[in-house]
Amino acid sequence: YRGAGWTAVRNAPGSFALFGGSAVVKDFVFGLEDYSQATFFQTSAASLAGAAASITVAAPMDVVKTRIQARAHDDPKSGARIVAELVATEGPLAFFKGLTPKLLTVGPKLVFSFTVAQYLIAVTDRLAGRTD
């Protein structure tokens, strides 16, 4: 269960950025007032922006989580200690190590699943006659 706390810390802002990034694109780029009226393209574009924001926002906590999980079994270093050492020895940009590969590998899966989910929610809402 090593790194479970950091996983939770990573997931909260990541989810906020996913939904928030998607909403920003729907609001400000496409001018949608009713998200259920978004086309598949609009939903896909919004999902792409949300996924990129989510992965980027979560990257620092993910780096710490990975280092916690990869440390030696008998190494008692806490996450806070890892953060301090990371900043001191590698600098703040170290929190974004591996971001490009993660965007290229996790990004498409997140975009696909979020797009399909958001689109199907909108379609089922329209079929059910929901307008709220």
A tleap script that builds the chain and sets N, CA, C and O, in Angstrom:
source leaprc.protein.ff14SB
mol = sequence {
  NTYR ARG GLY ALA GLY TRP THR ALA VAL ARG
  ASN ALA PRO GLY SER PHE ALA LEU PHE GLY
  GLY SER ALA VAL VAL LYS ASP PHE VAL PHE
  GLY LEU GLU ASP TYR SER GLN ALA THR PHE
  PHE GLN THR SER ALA ALA SER LEU ALA GLY
  ALA ALA ALA SER ILE THR VAL ALA ALA PRO
  MET ASP VAL VAL LYS THR ARG ILE GLN ALA
  ARG ALA HIE ASP ASP PRO LYS SER GLY ALA
  ARG ILE VAL ALA GLU LEU VAL ALA THR GLU
  GLY PRO LEU ALA PHE PHE LYS GLY LEU THR
  PRO LYS LEU LEU THR VAL GLY PRO LYS LEU
  VAL PHE SER PHE THR VAL ALA GLN TYR LEU
  ILE ALA VAL THR ASP ARG LEU ALA GLY ARG
  THR CASP
}
set mol.1.N position { 0.816 -1.209 0.000 }
set mol.1.CA position { 0.000 0.000 0.000 }
set mol.1.C position { 0.850 1.260 0.000 }
set mol.1.O position { 0.370 2.353 0.300 }
set mol.2.N position { 2.099 1.091 -0.335 }
set mol.2.CA position { 3.010 2.213 -0.379 }
set mol.2.C position { 2.544 3.252 -1.386 }
set mol.2.O position { 2.262 2.928 -2.540 }
set mol.3.N position { 2.467 4.486 -0.949 }
set mol.3.CA position { 2.080 5.559 -1.859 }
set mol.3.C position { 0.585 5.747 -1.989 }
set mol.3.O position { 0.146 6.557 -2.804 }
set mol.4.N position { -0.224 5.020 -1.207 }
set mol.4.CA position { -1.682 5.139 -1.319 }
set mol.4.C position { -2.163 6.549 -0.984 }
set mol.4.O position { -3.055 7.079 -1.646 }
set mol.5.N position { -1.572 7.150 0.042 }
set mol.5.CA position { -1.953 8.518 0.406 }
set mol.5.C position { -1.631 9.508 -0.704 }
set mol.5.O position { -2.423 10.403 -0.999 }
set mol.6.N position { -0.461 9.341 -1.319 }
set mol.6.CA position { -0.067 10.232 -2.413 }
set mol.6.C position { -0.927 9.996 -3.652 }
set mol.6.O position { -1.138 10.912 -4.447 }
set mol.7.N position { -1.418 8.778 -3.816 }
set mol.7.CA position { -2.328 8.501 -4.927 }
set mol.7.C position { -3.619 9.287 -4.740 }
set mol.7.O position { -4.134 9.877 -5.689 }
set mol.8.N position { -4.139 9.295 -3.525 }
set mol.8.CA position { -5.358 10.061 -3.240 }
set mol.8.C position { -5.110 11.556 -3.429 }
set mol.8.O position { -5.947 12.266 -3.987 }
set mol.9.N position { -3.958 12.025 -2.961 }
set mol.9.CA position { -3.611 13.445 -3.117 }
set mol.9.C position { -3.474 13.792 -4.595 }
set mol.9.O position { -3.812 14.904 -5.001 }
set mol.10.N position { -2.988 12.864 -5.398 }
set mol.10.CA position { -2.846 13.080 -6.843 }
set mol.10.C position { -4.206 13.101 -7.539 }
set mol.10.O position { -4.450 13.933 -8.413 }
set mol.11.N position { -5.083 12.188 -7.149 }
set mol.11.CA position { -6.344 12.026 -7.858 }
set mol.11.C position { -7.315 13.185 -7.677 }
set mol.11.O position { -8.049 13.514 -8.609 }
set mol.12.N position { -7.338 13.806 -6.517 }
set mol.12.CA position { -8.290 14.894 -6.279 }
set mol.12.C position { -8.059 16.082 -7.225 }
set mol.12.O position { -8.984 16.468 -7.940 }
set mol.13.N position { -6.861 16.670 -7.251 }
set mol.13.CA position { -6.666 17.780 -8.194 }
set mol.13.C position { -6.702 17.331 -9.649 }
set mol.13.O position { -7.077 18.106 -10.529 }
set mol.14.N position { -6.314 16.084 -9.906 }
set mol.14.CA position { -6.377 15.564 -11.271 }
set mol.14.C position { -7.808 15.504 -11.777 }
set mol.14.O position { -8.084 15.876 -12.917 }
set mol.15.N position { -8.716 15.036 -10.934 }
set mol.15.CA position { -10.134 14.984 -11.317 }
set mol.15.C position { -10.708 16.384 -11.474 }
set mol.15.O position { -11.470 16.650 -12.403 }
set mol.16.N position { -10.343 17.271 -10.568 }
set mol.16.CA position { -10.809 18.661 -10.658 }
set mol.16.C position { -10.361 19.270 -11.985 }
set mol.16.O position { -11.144 19.940 -12.660 }
set mol.17.N position { -9.117 19.040 -12.354 }
set mol.17.CA position { -8.595 19.599 -13.610 }
set mol.17.C position { -9.243 18.950 -14.829 }
set mol.17.O position { -9.461 19.622 -15.837 }
set mol.18.N position { -9.554 17.656 -14.754 }
set mol.18.CA position { -10.209 16.968 -15.864 }
set mol.18.C position { -11.579 17.575 -16.143 }
set mol.18.O position { -11.878 17.967 -17.271 }
set mol.19.N position { -12.406 17.649 -15.105 }
set mol.19.CA position { -13.750 18.200 -15.281 }
set mol.19.C position { -13.708 19.706 -15.516 }
set mol.19.O position { -14.453 20.235 -16.342 }
set mol.20.N position { -12.836 20.387 -14.789 }
set mol.20.CA position { -12.727 21.843 -14.944 }
set mol.20.C position { -12.192 22.252 -16.300 }
set mol.20.O position { -12.714 23.177 -16.922 }
set mol.21.N position { -11.144 21.565 -16.769 }
set mol.21.CA position { -10.577 21.869 -18.087 }
set mol.21.C position { -11.585 21.635 -19.191 }
set mol.21.O position { -11.683 22.423 -20.131 }
set mol.22.N position { -12.329 20.561 -19.076 }
set mol.22.CA position { -13.366 20.258 -20.057 }
set mol.22.C position { -14.446 21.337 -20.051 }
set mol.22.O position { -14.891 21.782 -21.109 }
set mol.23.N position { -14.862 21.749 -18.870 }
set mol.23.CA position { -15.906 22.782 -18.760 }
set mol.23.C position { -15.435 24.118 -19.308 }
set mol.23.O position { -16.205 24.825 -19.958 }
set mol.24.N position { -14.183 24.474 -19.057 }
set mol.24.CA position { -13.645 25.741 -19.576 }
set mol.24.C position { -13.708 25.767 -21.097 }
set mol.24.O position { -14.096 26.774 -21.689 }
set mol.25.N position { -13.331 24.669 -21.724 }
set mol.25.CA position { -13.366 24.610 -23.195 }
set mol.25.C position { -14.809 24.698 -23.688 }
set mol.25.O position { -15.098 25.431 -24.634 }
set mol.26.N position { -15.704 23.962 -23.058 }
set mol.26.CA position { -17.107 24.013 -23.489 }
set mol.26.C position { -17.696 25.404 -23.315 }
set mol.26.O position { -18.457 25.872 -24.163 }
set mol.27.N position { -17.344 26.070 -22.209 }
set mol.27.CA position { -17.866 27.416 -21.947 }
set mol.27.C position { -17.222 28.481 -22.829 }
set mol.27.O position { -17.908 29.199 -23.557 }
set mol.28.N position { -15.913 28.573 -22.754 }
set mol.28.CA position { -15.214 29.720 -23.329 }
set mol.28.C position { -14.754 29.534 -24.768 }
set mol.28.O position { -14.622 30.515 -25.501 }
set mol.29.N position { -14.509 28.306 -25.183 }
set mol.29.CA position { -14.096 28.079 -26.568 }
set mol.29.C position { -15.324 27.878 -27.452 }
set mol.29.O position { -15.427 28.456 -28.534 }
set mol.30.N position { -16.257 27.044 -26.972 }
set mol.30.CA position { -17.422 26.721 -27.789 }
set mol.30.C position { -18.668 27.513 -27.413 }
set mol.30.O position { -19.658 27.470 -28.144 }
set mol.31.N position { -18.647 28.228 -26.303 }
set mol.31.CA position { -19.786 29.051 -25.899 }
set mol.31.C position { -21.038 28.260 -25.567 }
set mol.31.O position { -22.150 28.753 -25.754 }
set mol.32.N position { -20.873 27.057 -25.084 }
set mol.32.CA position { -22.029 26.218 -24.758 }
set mol.32.C position { -22.600 26.596 -23.394 }
set mol.32.O position { -21.866 26.739 -22.416 }
set mol.33.N position { -23.897 26.751 -23.348 }
set mol.33.CA position { -24.567 26.952 -22.060 }
set mol.33.C position { -25.123 25.635 -21.545 }
set mol.33.O position { -25.207 25.414 -20.337 }
set mol.34.N position { -25.501 24.763 -22.469 }
set mol.34.CA position { -26.031 23.442 -22.133 }
set mol.34.C position { -25.057 22.399 -22.682 }
set mol.34.O position { -25.008 22.165 -23.889 }
set mol.35.N position { -24.293 21.783 -21.804 }
set mol.35.CA position { -23.267 20.829 -22.235 }
set mol.35.C position { -23.864 19.619 -22.963 }
set mol.35.O position { -23.180 18.974 -23.758 }
set mol.36.N position { -25.118 19.317 -22.696 }
set mol.36.CA position { -25.726 18.165 -23.360 }
set mol.36.C position { -25.953 18.430 -24.850 }
set mol.36.O position { -26.265 17.507 -25.602 }
set mol.37.N position { -25.802 19.660 -25.272 }
set mol.37.CA position { -25.958 20.007 -26.689 }
set mol.37.C position { -24.633 19.977 -27.445 }
set mol.37.O position { -24.593 20.282 -28.637 }
set mol.38.N position { -23.560 19.616 -26.767 }
set mol.38.CA position { -22.243 19.561 -27.406 }
set mol.38.C position { -22.216 18.476 -28.471 }
set mol.38.O position { -22.769 17.392 -28.287 }
set mol.39.N position { -21.569 18.783 -29.581 }
set mol.39.CA position { -21.375 17.773 -30.619 }
set mol.39.C position { -20.295 16.796 -30.155 }
set mol.39.O position { -19.622 17.028 -29.151 }
set mol.40.N position { -20.143 15.716 -30.892 }
set mol.40.CA position { -19.098 14.757 -30.543 }
set mol.40.C position { -17.718 15.416 -30.646 }
set mol.40.O position { -16.846 15.167 -29.814 }
set mol.41.N position { -17.523 16.254 -31.666 }
set mol.41.CA position { -16.247 16.963 -31.814 }
set mol.41.C position { -15.998 17.883 -30.626 }
set mol.41.O position { -14.892 17.900 -30.086 }
set mol.42.N position { -17.008 18.650 -30.209 }
set mol.42.CA position { -16.846 19.551 -29.066 }
set mol.42.C position { -16.539 18.783 -27.795 }
set mol.42.O position { -15.698 19.195 -26.997 }
set mol.43.N position { -17.223 17.665 -27.612 }
set mol.43.CA position { -16.971 16.828 -26.438 }
set mol.43.C position { -15.553 16.266 -26.478 }
set mol.43.O position { -14.869 16.218 -25.455 }
set mol.44.N position { -15.114 15.843 -27.664 }
set mol.44.CA position { -13.757 15.300 -27.810 }
set mol.44.C position { -12.699 16.361 -27.539 }
set mol.44.O position { -11.727 16.099 -26.830 }
set mol.45.N position { -12.876 17.550 -28.091 }
set mol.45.CA position { -11.910 18.639 -27.887 }
set mol.45.C position { -11.854 19.039 -26.416 }
set mol.45.O position { -10.776 19.275 -25.871 }
set mol.46.N position { -13.013 19.114 -25.783 }
set mol.46.CA position { -13.055 19.464 -24.362 }
set mol.46.C position { -12.391 18.370 -23.522 }
set mol.46.O position { -11.703 18.667 -22.545 }
set mol.47.N position { -12.595 17.122 -23.898 }
set mol.47.CA position { -11.971 16.005 -23.183 }
set mol.47.C position { -10.455 16.026 -23.342 }
set mol.47.O position { -9.723 15.718 -22.401 }
set mol.48.N position { -9.991 16.385 -24.520 }
set mol.48.CA position { -8.548 16.484 -24.767 }
set mol.48.C position { -7.923 17.531 -23.847 }
set mol.48.O position { -6.893 17.281 -23.220 }
set mol.49.N position { -8.550 18.695 -23.772 }
set mol.49.CA position { -8.030 19.755 -22.892 }
set mol.49.C position { -8.096 19.340 -21.430 }
set mol.49.O position { -7.154 19.574 -20.674 }
set mol.50.N position { -9.199 18.728 -21.030 }
set mol.50.CA position { -9.340 18.277 -19.646 }
set mol.50.C position { -8.325 17.207 -19.279 }
set mol.50.O position { -7.761 17.228 -18.185 }
set mol.51.N position { -8.094 16.277 -20.190 }
set mol.51.CA position { -7.120 15.207 -19.931 }
set mol.51.C position { -5.714 15.767 -19.800 }
set mol.51.O position { -4.967 15.374 -18.905 }
set mol.52.N position { -5.350 16.685 -20.691 }
set mol.52.CA position { -4.016 17.293 -20.618 }
set mol.52.C position { -3.849 18.057 -19.303 }
set mol.52.O position { -2.806 17.974 -18.655 }
set mol.53.N position { -4.881 18.794 -18.922 }
set mol.53.CA position { -4.822 19.538 -17.656 }
set mol.53.C position { -4.714 18.581 -16.470 }
set mol.53.O position { -3.932 18.814 -15.548 }
set mol.54.N position { -5.488 17.523 -16.497 }
set mol.54.CA position { -5.490 16.550 -15.404 }
set mol.54.C position { -4.133 15.894 -15.219 }
set mol.54.O position { -3.619 15.818 -14.103 }
set mol.55.N position { -3.561 15.425 -16.308 }
set mol.55.CA position { -2.272 14.732 -16.234 }
set mol.55.C position { -1.172 15.696 -15.787 }
set mol.55.O position { -0.295 15.321 -15.009 }
set mol.56.N position { -1.216 16.928 -16.274 }
set mol.56.CA position { -0.198 17.921 -15.914 }
set mol.56.C position { -0.307 18.326 -14.446 }
set mol.56.O position { 0.703 18.420 -13.749 }
set mol.57.N position { -1.526 18.563 -13.982 }
set mol.57.CA position { -1.736 18.965 -12.584 }
set mol.57.C position { -1.343 17.833 -11.628 }
set mol.57.O position { -0.803 18.083 -10.551 }
set mol.58.N position { -1.613 16.611 -12.023 }
set mol.58.CA position { -1.330 15.463 -11.156 }
set mol.58.C position { 0.128 15.024 -11.190 }
set mol.58.O position { 0.560 14.261 -10.325 }
set mol.59.N position { 0.895 15.493 -12.174 }
set mol.59.CA position { 2.273 15.024 -12.366 }
set mol.59.C position { 3.159 15.160 -11.130 }
set mol.59.O position { 3.854 14.200 -10.795 }
set mol.60.N position { 3.174 16.299 -10.433 }
set mol.60.CA position { 4.075 16.389 -9.268 }
set mol.60.C position { 3.797 15.332 -8.201 }
set mol.60.O position { 4.727 14.735 -7.657 }
set mol.61.N position { 2.513 15.100 -7.902 }
set mol.61.CA position { 2.182 14.093 -6.899 }
set mol.61.C position { 2.485 12.691 -7.411 }
set mol.61.O position { 2.818 11.799 -6.630 }
set mol.62.N position { 2.370 12.497 -8.710 }
set mol.62.CA position { 2.665 11.199 -9.300 }
set mol.62.C position { 4.158 10.875 -9.215 }
set mol.62.O position { 4.541 9.730 -8.974 }
set mol.63.N position { 4.995 11.892 -9.415 }
set mol.63.CA position { 6.446 11.698 -9.286 }
set mol.63.C position { 6.787 11.270 -7.858 }
set mol.63.O position { 7.571 10.343 -7.653 }
set mol.64.N position { 6.197 11.947 -6.880 }
set mol.64.CA position { 6.462 11.602 -5.475 }
set mol.64.C position { 5.956 10.192 -5.184 }
set mol.64.O position { 6.660 9.399 -4.559 }
set mol.65.N position { 4.748 9.877 -5.629 }
set mol.65.CA position { 4.179 8.544 -5.415 }
set mol.65.C position { 5.072 7.458 -6.013 }
set mol.65.O position { 5.312 6.428 -5.382 }
set mol.66.N position { 5.556 7.688 -7.216 }
set mol.66.CA position { 6.419 6.713 -7.882 }
set mol.66.C position { 7.714 6.511 -7.106 }
set mol.66.O position { 8.200 5.387 -6.981 }
set mol.67.N position { 8.271 7.598 -6.587 }
set mol.67.CA position { 9.522 7.471 -5.816 }
set mol.67.C position { 9.298 6.767 -4.485 }
set mol.67.O position { 10.169 6.039 -4.006 }
set mol.68.N position { 8.138 6.983 -3.894 }
set mol.68.CA position { 7.806 6.264 -2.661 }
set mol.68.C position { 7.710 4.772 -2.956 }
set mol.68.O position { 8.230 3.949 -2.202 }
set mol.69.N position { 7.051 4.431 -4.041 }
set mol.69.CA position { 6.859 3.025 -4.381 }
set mol.69.C position { 8.152 2.352 -4.833 }
set mol.69.O position { 8.316 1.144 -4.659 }
set mol.70.N position { 9.067 3.124 -5.411 }
set mol.70.CA position { 10.304 2.548 -5.942 }
set mol.70.C position { 11.448 2.504 -4.930 }
set mol.70.O position { 12.480 1.888 -5.197 }
set mol.71.N position { 11.285 3.136 -3.793 }
set mol.71.CA position { 12.392 3.157 -2.824 }
set mol.71.C position { 12.594 1.768 -2.220 }
set mol.71.O position { 11.717 0.906 -2.277 }
set mol.72.N position { 13.768 1.587 -1.645 }
set mol.72.CA position { 14.087 0.305 -1.012 }
set mol.72.C position { 13.101 0.014 0.115 }
set mol.72.O position { 12.603 0.922 0.780 }
set mol.73.N position { 12.835 -1.259 0.309 }
set mol.73.CA position { 11.841 -1.664 1.308 }
set mol.73.C position { 12.173 -1.135 2.704 }
set mol.73.O position { 11.268 -0.786 3.463 }
set mol.74.N position { 13.450 -1.073 3.045 }
set mol.74.CA position { 13.848 -0.637 4.382 }
set mol.74.C position { 14.135 0.861 4.457 }
set mol.74.O position { 14.613 1.343 5.484 }
set mol.75.N position { 13.856 1.596 3.400 }
set mol.75.CA position { 14.077 3.050 3.372 }
set mol.75.C position { 12.883 3.746 4.027 }
set mol.75.O position { 11.766 3.655 3.517 }
set mol.76.N position { 13.100 4.443 5.152 }
set mol.76.CA position { 11.980 5.036 5.885 }
set mol.76.C position { 11.561 6.440 5.409 }
set mol.76.O position { 10.746 7.093 6.061 }
set mol.77.N position { 12.106 6.899 4.290 }
set mol.77.CA position { 11.809 8.263 3.827 }
set mol.77.C position { 10.322 8.488 3.623 }
set mol.77.O position { 9.624 7.676 3.016 }
set mol.78.N position { 9.856 9.620 4.150 }
set mol.78.CA position { 8.455 10.000 3.970 }
set mol.78.C position { 8.294 10.744 2.644 }
set mol.78.O position { 9.277 11.123 2.007 }
set mol.79.N position { 7.057 10.940 2.246 }
set mol.79.CA position { 6.779 11.712 1.041 }
set mol.79.C position { 7.282 13.134 1.162 }
set mol.79.O position { 7.811 13.693 0.201 }
set mol.80.N position { 7.122 13.724 2.336 }
set mol.80.CA position { 7.588 15.101 2.552 }
set mol.80.C position { 9.108 15.180 2.406 }
set mol.80.O position { 9.634 16.140 1.844 }
set mol.81.N position { 9.802 14.176 2.910 }
set mol.81.CA position { 11.264 14.140 2.783 }
set mol.81.C position { 11.684 13.972 1.323 }
set mol.81.O position { 12.652 14.586 0.874 }
set mol.82.N position { 10.963 13.154 0.602 }
set mol.82.CA position { 11.243 12.965 -0.817 }
set mol.82.C position { 11.037 14.274 -1.573 }
set mol.82.O position { 11.831 14.621 -2.447 }
set mol.83.N position { 9.977 14.996 -1.239 }
set mol.83.CA position { 9.723 16.298 -1.877 }
set mol.83.C position { 10.876 17.255 -1.608 }
set mol.83.O position { 11.369 17.907 -2.528 }
set mol.84.N position { 11.308 17.344 -0.353 }
set mol.84.CA position { 12.397 18.260 0.007 }
set mol.84.C position { 13.685 17.897 -0.732 }
set mol.84.O position { 14.366 18.775 -1.261 }
set mol.85.N position { 14.014 16.621 -0.770 }
set mol.85.CA position { 15.229 16.184 -1.468 }
set mol.85.C position { 15.128 16.408 -2.978 }
set mol.85.O position { 16.109 16.768 -3.629 }
set mol.86.N position { 13.964 16.196 -3.511 }
set mol.86.CA position { 13.743 16.383 -4.946 }
set mol.86.C position { 13.983 17.839 -5.344 }
set mol.86.O position { 14.664 18.114 -6.332 }
set mol.87.N position { 13.425 18.758 -4.580 }
set mol.87.CA position { 13.603 20.181 -4.867 }
set mol.87.C position { 15.065 20.582 -4.690 }
set mol.87.O position { 15.612 21.321 -5.509 }
set mol.88.N position { 15.696 20.097 -3.628 }
set mol.88.CA position { 17.080 20.468 -3.338 }
set mol.88.C position { 18.073 19.921 -4.358 }
set mol.88.O position { 19.024 20.607 -4.733 }
set mol.89.N position { 17.853 18.700 -4.801 }
set mol.89.CA position { 18.854 18.080 -5.677 }
set mol.89.C position { 18.538 18.195 -7.166 }
set mol.89.O position { 19.454 18.278 -7.984 }
set mol.90.N position { 17.259 18.202 -7.527 }
set mol.90.CA position { 16.897 18.201 -8.945 }
set mol.90.C position { 16.149 19.450 -9.394 }
set mol.90.O position { 16.017 19.699 -10.592 }
set mol.91.N position { 15.661 20.232 -8.445 }
set mol.91.CA position { 14.932 21.443 -8.794 }
set mol.91.C position { 13.455 21.165 -9.027 }
set mol.91.O position { 13.042 20.012 -9.158 }
set mol.92.N position { 12.664 22.232 -9.078 }
set mol.92.CA position { 11.212 22.079 -9.186 }
set mol.92.C position { 10.728 21.417 -10.483 }
set mol.92.O position { 9.657 20.810 -10.503 }
set mol.93.N position { 11.500 21.530 -11.550 }
set mol.93.CA position { 11.071 20.893 -12.807 }
set mol.93.C position { 11.091 19.369 -12.723 }
set mol.93.O position { 10.503 18.692 -13.566 }
set mol.94.N position { 11.760 18.836 -11.721 }
set mol.94.CA position { 11.795 17.386 -11.533 }
set mol.94.C position { 10.396 16.826 -11.254 }
set mol.94.O position { 10.143 15.643 -11.481 }
set mol.95.N position { 9.498 17.668 -10.767 }
set mol.95.CA position { 8.128 17.220 -10.509 }
set mol.95.C position { 7.388 16.870 -11.799 }
set mol.95.O position { 6.331 16.239 -11.766 }
set mol.96.N position { 7.944 17.278 -12.915 }
set mol.96.CA position { 7.287 17.017 -14.202 }
set mol.96.C position { 8.058 16.002 -15.050 }
set mol.96.O position { 7.835 15.895 -16.256 }
set mol.97.N position { 8.964 15.261 -14.413 }
set mol.97.CA position { 9.682 14.206 -15.130 }
set mol.97.C position { 8.682 13.173 -15.614 }
set mol.97.O position { 7.794 12.752 -14.873 }
set mol.98.N position { 8.838 12.776 -16.856 }
set mol.98.CA position { 7.957 11.763 -17.422 }
set mol.98.C position { 6.621 12.290 -17.908 }
set mol.98.O position { 5.742 11.510 -18.275 }
set mol.99.N position { 6.456 13.608 -17.915 }
set mol.99.CA position { 5.164 14.166 -18.310 }
set mol.99.C position { 4.840 13.880 -19.776 }
set mol.99.O position { 3.712 13.503 -20.095 }
set mol.100.N position { 5.806 14.052 -20.661 }
set mol.100.CA position { 5.532 13.824 -22.090 }
set mol.100.C position { 5.122 12.379 -22.374 }
set mol.100.O position { 4.115 12.166 -23.049 }
set mol.101.N position { 5.858 11.382 -21.888 }
set mol.101.CA position { 5.402 10.008 -22.124 }
set mol.101.C position { 4.024 9.727 -21.517 }
set mol.101.O position { 3.218 8.997 -22.093 }
set mol.102.N position { 3.772 10.310 -20.360 }
set mol.102.CA position { 2.476 10.085 -19.727 }
set mol.102.C position { 1.357 10.720 -20.552 }
set mol.102.O position { 0.292 10.127 -20.720 }
set mol.103.N position { 1.602 11.930 -21.069 }
set mol.103.CA position { 0.599 12.575 -21.928 }
set mol.103.C position { 0.344 11.731 -23.179 }
set mol.103.O position { -0.789 11.639 -23.651 }
set mol.104.N position { 1.396 11.122 -23.708 }
set mol.104.CA position { 1.274 10.342 -24.941 }
set mol.104.C position { 0.688 8.947 -24.724 }
set mol.104.O position { 0.124 8.368 -25.652 }
set mol.105.N position { 0.810 8.407 -23.525 }
set mol.105.CA position { 0.301 7.051 -23.280 }
set mol.105.C position { -1.020 7.057 -22.516 }
set mol.105.O position { -1.974 6.397 -22.927 }
set mol.106.N position { -1.082 7.778 -21.434 }
set mol.106.CA position { -2.298 7.825 -20.625 }
set mol.106.C position { -3.321 8.772 -21.257 }
set mol.106.O position { -4.525 8.527 -21.189 }
set mol.107.N position { -2.841 9.842 -21.863 }
set mol.107.CA position { -3.719 10.856 -22.446 }
set mol.107.C position { -4.773 10.303 -23.384 }
set mol.107.O position { -5.960 10.560 -23.180 }
set mol.108.N position { -4.385 9.551 -24.406 }
set mol.108.CA position { -5.400 9.035 -25.335 }
set mol.108.C position { -6.456 8.154 -24.669 }
set mol.108.O position { -7.633 8.217 -25.025 }
set mol.109.N position { -6.038 7.332 -23.702 }
set mol.109.CA position { -7.012 6.489 -23.002 }
set mol.109.C position { -7.989 7.332 -22.195 }
set mol.109.O position { -9.191 7.064 -22.176 }
set mol.110.N position { -7.464 8.349 -21.532 }
set mol.110.CA position { -8.310 9.230 -20.734 }
set mol.110.C position { -9.244 10.036 -21.632 }
set mol.110.O position { -10.425 10.190 -21.321 }
set mol.111.N position { -8.723 10.547 -22.735 }
set mol.111.CA position { -9.553 11.307 -23.680 }
set mol.111.C position { -10.673 10.417 -24.214 }
set mol.111.O position { -11.835 10.824 -24.236 }
set mol.112.N position { -10.328 9.208 -24.642 }
set mol.112.CA position { -11.336 8.303 -25.201 }
set mol.112.C position { -12.425 7.997 -24.175 }
set mol.112.O position { -13.611 8.159 -24.464 }
set mol.113.N position { -12.033 7.559 -22.985 }
set mol.113.CA position { -13.033 7.157 -21.994 }
set mol.113.C position { -13.876 8.337 -21.524 }
set mol.113.O position { -15.085 8.201 -21.340 }
set mol.114.N position { -13.248 9.488 -21.329 }
set mol.114.CA position { -13.999 10.660 -20.872 }
set mol.114.C position { -14.934 11.158 -21.976 }
set mol.114.O position { -16.068 11.545 -21.695 }
set mol.115.N position { -14.469 11.151 -23.221 }
set mol.115.CA position { -15.312 11.575 -24.346 }
set mol.115.C position { -16.534 10.671 -24.466 }
set mol.115.O position { -17.663 11.155 -24.557 }
set mol.116.N position { -16.312 9.375 -24.467 }
set mol.116.CA position { -17.423 8.434 -24.602 }
set mol.116.C position { -18.404 8.588 -23.446 }
set mol.116.O position { -19.616 8.625 -23.661 }
set mol.117.N position { -17.892 8.679 -22.229 }
set mol.117.CA position { -18.769 8.824 -21.065 }
set mol.117.C position { -19.597 10.112 -21.153 }
set mol.117.O position { -20.813 10.085 -20.960 }
set mol.118.N position { -18.937 11.235 -21.443 }
set mol.118.CA position { -19.648 12.508 -21.514 }
set mol.118.C position { -20.665 12.522 -22.655 }
set mol.118.O position { -21.770 13.041 -22.502 }
set mol.119.N position { -20.292 11.959 -23.780 }
set mol.119.CA position { -21.192 11.931 -24.921 }
set mol.119.C position { -22.407 11.045 -24.639 }
set mol.119.O position { -23.537 11.424 -24.947 }
set mol.120.N position { -22.176 9.873 -24.055 }
set mol.120.CA position { -23.293 8.972 -23.753 }
set mol.120.C position { -24.214 9.532 -22.676 }
set mol.120.O position { -25.425 9.314 -22.718 }
set mol.121.N position { -23.654 10.242 -21.724 }
set mol.121.CA position { -24.493 10.898 -20.716 }
set mol.121.C position { -25.411 11.910 -21.390 }
set mol.121.O position { -26.606 11.959 -21.099 }
set mol.122.N position { -24.857 12.713 -22.287 }
set mol.122.CA position { -25.657 13.716 -22.993 }
set mol.122.C position { -26.730 13.065 -23.859 }
set mol.122.O position { -27.872 13.523 -23.884 }
set mol.123.N position { -26.369 12.002 -24.565 }
set mol.123.CA position { -27.331 11.308 -25.434 }
set mol.123.C position { -28.465 10.707 -24.604 }
set mol.123.O position { -29.636 10.864 -24.951 }
set mol.124.N position { -28.129 10.024 -23.514 }
set mol.124.CA position { -29.174 9.411 -22.689 }
set mol.124.C position { -30.043 10.477 -22.027 }
set mol.124.O position { -31.248 10.278 -21.870 }
set mol.125.N position { -29.452 11.600 -21.639 }
set mol.125.CA position { -30.257 12.694 -21.087 }
set mol.125.C position { -31.249 13.217 -22.125 }
set mol.125.O position { -32.412 13.468 -21.807 }
set mol.126.N position { -30.788 13.380 -23.363 }
set mol.126.CA position { -31.692 13.856 -24.420 }
set mol.126.C position { -32.793 12.835 -24.695 }
set mol.126.O position { -33.955 13.205 -24.864 }
set mol.127.N position { -32.431 11.552 -24.741 }
set mol.127.CA position { -33.427 10.505 -24.986 }
set mol.127.C position { -34.449 10.422 -23.853 }
set mol.127.O position { -35.620 10.122 -24.087 }
set mol.128.N position { -34.007 10.686 -22.642 }
set mol.128.CA position { -34.903 10.635 -21.485 }
set mol.128.C position { -35.706 11.923 -21.335 }
set mol.128.O position { -36.602 12.011 -20.495 }
set mol.129.N position { -35.379 12.918 -22.152 }
set mol.129.CA position { -36.100 14.180 -22.094 }
set mol.129.C position { -35.690 15.088 -20.960 }
set mol.129.O position { -36.429 16.000 -20.588 }
set mol.130.N position { -34.518 14.844 -20.410 }
set mol.130.CA position { -34.018 15.693 -19.320 }
set mol.130.C position { -33.481 16.992 -19.897 }
set mol.130.O position { -32.778 16.989 -20.907 }
set mol.131.N position { -33.813 18.095 -19.256 }
set mol.131.CA position { -33.340 19.392 -19.738 }
set mol.131.C position { -32.591 20.176 -18.671 }
set mol.131.O position { -32.190 21.312 -18.921 }
set mol.132.N position { -32.393 19.603 -17.491 }
set mol.132.CA position { -31.725 20.334 -16.403 }
set mol.132.C position { -30.280 20.336 -16.509 }
set mol.132.O position { -29.600 20.914 -15.660 }
savepdb mol mol.pdb
quit
